[in-house]
Amino acid sequence: MEEFKNLILSLSDNILIITINREKHLNALNIETLEEIKTAIQSVCDDRDITGVIFTGAGEKSFVAGADISEFSGVNEVTGRKFSESGQEAFQMIENCNKPVIAAVNGFALGGGCELAMACHMRVATENAKFGQPEVNLGIIPGYGGTQRLTQLIGKGKALELMLTGDMISASEALKYGLVNYVVSTQEELIEKSKEILNKISKKAPLAVGMVIDCVNAVFTSGENGYQTEANSFSRCCGSDDFKEGTSAFLEKREPQFKGE
Ligand code: COA
């Protein structure tokens, strides 16, 4: 497993846990960490031994408290665009990953941290988690896809309220708005719950799993006809060995043995 300066990777039972490891800075995302995330997530897509990914933050206080504000000085219109595009690219790689990715939110998920969580396919949070897009306090806006994904996830009115006020919301409010899938009490339960979801998905046909992700992403991709994407993906599934195996196993009343082919 590759070594990173700001990430800890641990693989067990085919699930990769990626821990953002900058606890002293509340796991704020500096440019180096974003680059490492891109490298790590790319290797996930290429690795057949990995069936699911969990992103979490080191320590008990913070998932990710945003982009690293100490790197903001001197940022201008030109470098600001690059900054935004680079973060968007990292988070699109997560969103488009063909394996399920869960954000295990163990504390503050602010700014880029909330954006990272939203780029993941699902979110599980501890009771102490706090979500928010406080960028307006700094004279900027969410730049890593947050204006789009927050609106997609919780709707225009609430998304505008959060982004315009910069207010934080609790895990239970986030659950109410549909921003998180589950809230648990402890950090141990957080990882257990995330693994439980990923283990369940790992028993399903891998090609079909990747295609569900593709098709759902297509809903939000302008210029893409999601129904066409669905029909194309459905057709590809029908040509797969896993489709034959899944239907045979059902008729033979046994568990399917999927190969991802
Ligand atoms: N970038 C860089 N450093 C950050 C950071 C960020 N986004 N968020 C927190 N830190 C650092 C603090 O500067 C502090 O460092 P120091 O100990 O060297 O002074 C350390 O993490 C602990 O943070 P602190 O503010 O002392 O903790 P707190 O419990 O009082 O407050 C927060 C926690 C999350 C409410 C507060 O740190 C905060 O508002 N962070 C910024 C959130 C934000 O605006 N994110 C969007 C960025 S675009």
XYZ file of N, CA, C and O and ligand atoms in Angstrom, residues 22-29 61-62 65-72 108 110-112 133-135 137-138 140-141 168, ligand 1:
168
model
N -4.243 15.199 9.458
C -3.639 16.499 9.809
C -4.370 17.023 11.050
O -4.948 18.111 11.056
N -4.341 16.197 12.089
C -5.197 16.448 13.253
C -4.955 17.818 13.875
O -5.904 18.481 14.309
N -3.691 18.258 13.921
C -3.373 19.566 14.536
C -4.071 20.715 13.805
O -4.333 21.764 14.379
N -4.358 20.511 12.530
C -5.035 21.535 11.715
C -6.490 21.138 11.467
O -7.084 21.563 10.487
N -7.022 20.336 12.335
C -8.395 19.809 12.206
C -8.614 19.174 10.831
O -9.685 19.244 10.254
N -7.527 18.576 10.322
C -7.561 17.840 9.037
C -7.923 18.723 7.844
O -8.489 18.243 6.853
N -7.582 20.019 7.965
C -7.825 20.934 6.837
C -7.072 20.430 5.606
O -5.969 19.875 5.710
N -7.694 20.622 4.462
C -7.136 20.106 3.201
C -6.172 21.122 2.602
O -6.617 22.128 2.041
N -12.294 15.132 16.828
C -12.916 16.458 16.784
C -13.374 16.859 15.381
O -14.367 17.557 15.228
N -12.615 16.403 14.403
C -12.870 16.939 13.067
C -12.755 15.868 11.987
O -11.830 15.042 12.014
N -11.934 20.316 8.480
C -12.456 21.664 8.785
C -12.312 22.623 7.612
O -12.254 23.833 7.803
N -12.223 22.080 6.417
C -12.221 22.940 5.233
C -10.904 22.907 4.500
O -9.991 22.158 4.854
N -10.834 23.741 3.468
C -9.545 23.938 2.796
C -8.619 24.615 3.795
O -9.087 25.279 4.724
N -7.315 24.440 3.608
C -6.350 25.009 4.555
C -6.236 26.516 4.324
O -5.658 26.967 3.328
N -6.789 27.276 5.272
C -6.878 28.729 5.114
C -5.480 29.368 5.087
O -5.284 30.420 4.478
N -4.506 28.687 5.687
C -3.151 29.271 5.695
C -2.559 29.320 4.276
O -1.586 30.027 4.035
N -3.145 28.594 3.350
C -2.643 28.643 1.965
C -3.387 29.688 1.114
O -3.148 29.788 -0.079
N -4.287 30.443 1.754
C -5.112 31.390 0.984
C -4.398 32.709 0.675
O -4.792 33.412 -0.245
N -16.179 18.050 12.780
C -16.426 19.153 11.845
C -16.294 18.718 10.386
O -15.278 18.129 10.011
N -16.645 21.065 7.484
C -16.916 22.460 7.107
C -16.243 22.778 5.776
O -15.169 22.249 5.482
N -16.855 23.674 5.017
C -16.248 24.099 3.759
C -15.873 22.900 2.906
O -16.713 22.043 2.599
N -14.583 22.823 2.551
C -14.094 21.695 1.741
C -14.341 20.341 2.396
O -14.389 19.322 1.711
N -21.080 25.332 5.387
C -20.307 25.949 4.300
C -20.071 27.401 4.726
O -20.792 28.311 4.296
N -19.038 27.634 5.556
C -18.853 28.974 6.118
C -18.034 29.927 5.235
O -17.555 30.954 5.717
N -17.856 29.596 3.940
C -16.957 30.386 3.093
C -17.314 31.866 3.028
O -16.427 32.709 2.891
N -18.007 33.792 5.250
C -17.320 34.513 6.327
C -15.923 34.958 5.904
O -15.330 35.844 6.513
N -15.389 34.276 4.880
C -14.024 34.584 4.424
C -14.041 35.395 3.121
O -12.992 35.666 2.541
N -15.435 34.350 0.322
C -15.447 33.473 -0.855
C -16.716 32.608 -0.841
O -17.586 32.797 0.019
N -16.785 31.688 -1.781
C -17.927 30.772 -1.860
C -17.374 29.344 -1.873
O -16.169 29.147 -2.095
N -23.570 26.523 10.944
C -23.310 25.084 11.032
C -24.603 24.382 11.452
O -25.395 24.959 12.204
N -7.481 25.813 7.691
C -6.333 25.882 8.388
N -6.251 25.690 9.703
C -7.387 25.400 10.353
C -8.627 25.307 9.691
C -8.645 25.523 8.306
N -9.763 25.417 7.587
N -9.571 25.036 10.617
C -8.943 24.950 11.802
N -7.633 25.168 11.647
C -6.595 25.179 12.674
C -6.692 26.433 13.528
O -6.034 27.521 12.893
C -5.993 25.972 14.780
O -4.600 26.017 14.561
P -3.590 26.591 15.740
O -3.790 25.614 16.870
O -2.246 26.504 15.102
O -4.076 27.946 16.066
C -6.376 24.504 14.890
O -6.799 24.121 13.580
C -7.521 24.273 15.857
O -8.592 25.136 15.471
P -9.344 26.135 16.495
O -9.973 27.213 15.687
O -8.410 26.543 17.579
O -10.441 25.156 17.092
P -11.871 25.540 17.663
O -12.391 24.317 18.318
O -11.792 26.781 18.452
O -12.760 25.869 16.374
C -13.585 25.486 14.129
C -13.007 24.857 15.421
C -13.678 24.360 13.095
C -14.967 26.050 14.416
C -12.634 26.602 13.644
O -11.308 26.103 13.592
C -12.986 27.137 12.275
O -13.898 27.919 12.138
N -12.202 26.717 11.234
C -12.360 27.224 9.905
C -13.549 26.600 9.219
C -13.728 27.198 7.825
O -13.949 28.379 7.645
N -13.622 26.325 6.812
C -13.807 26.715 5.452
C -12.513 27.070 4.831
S -12.754 27.573 3.153
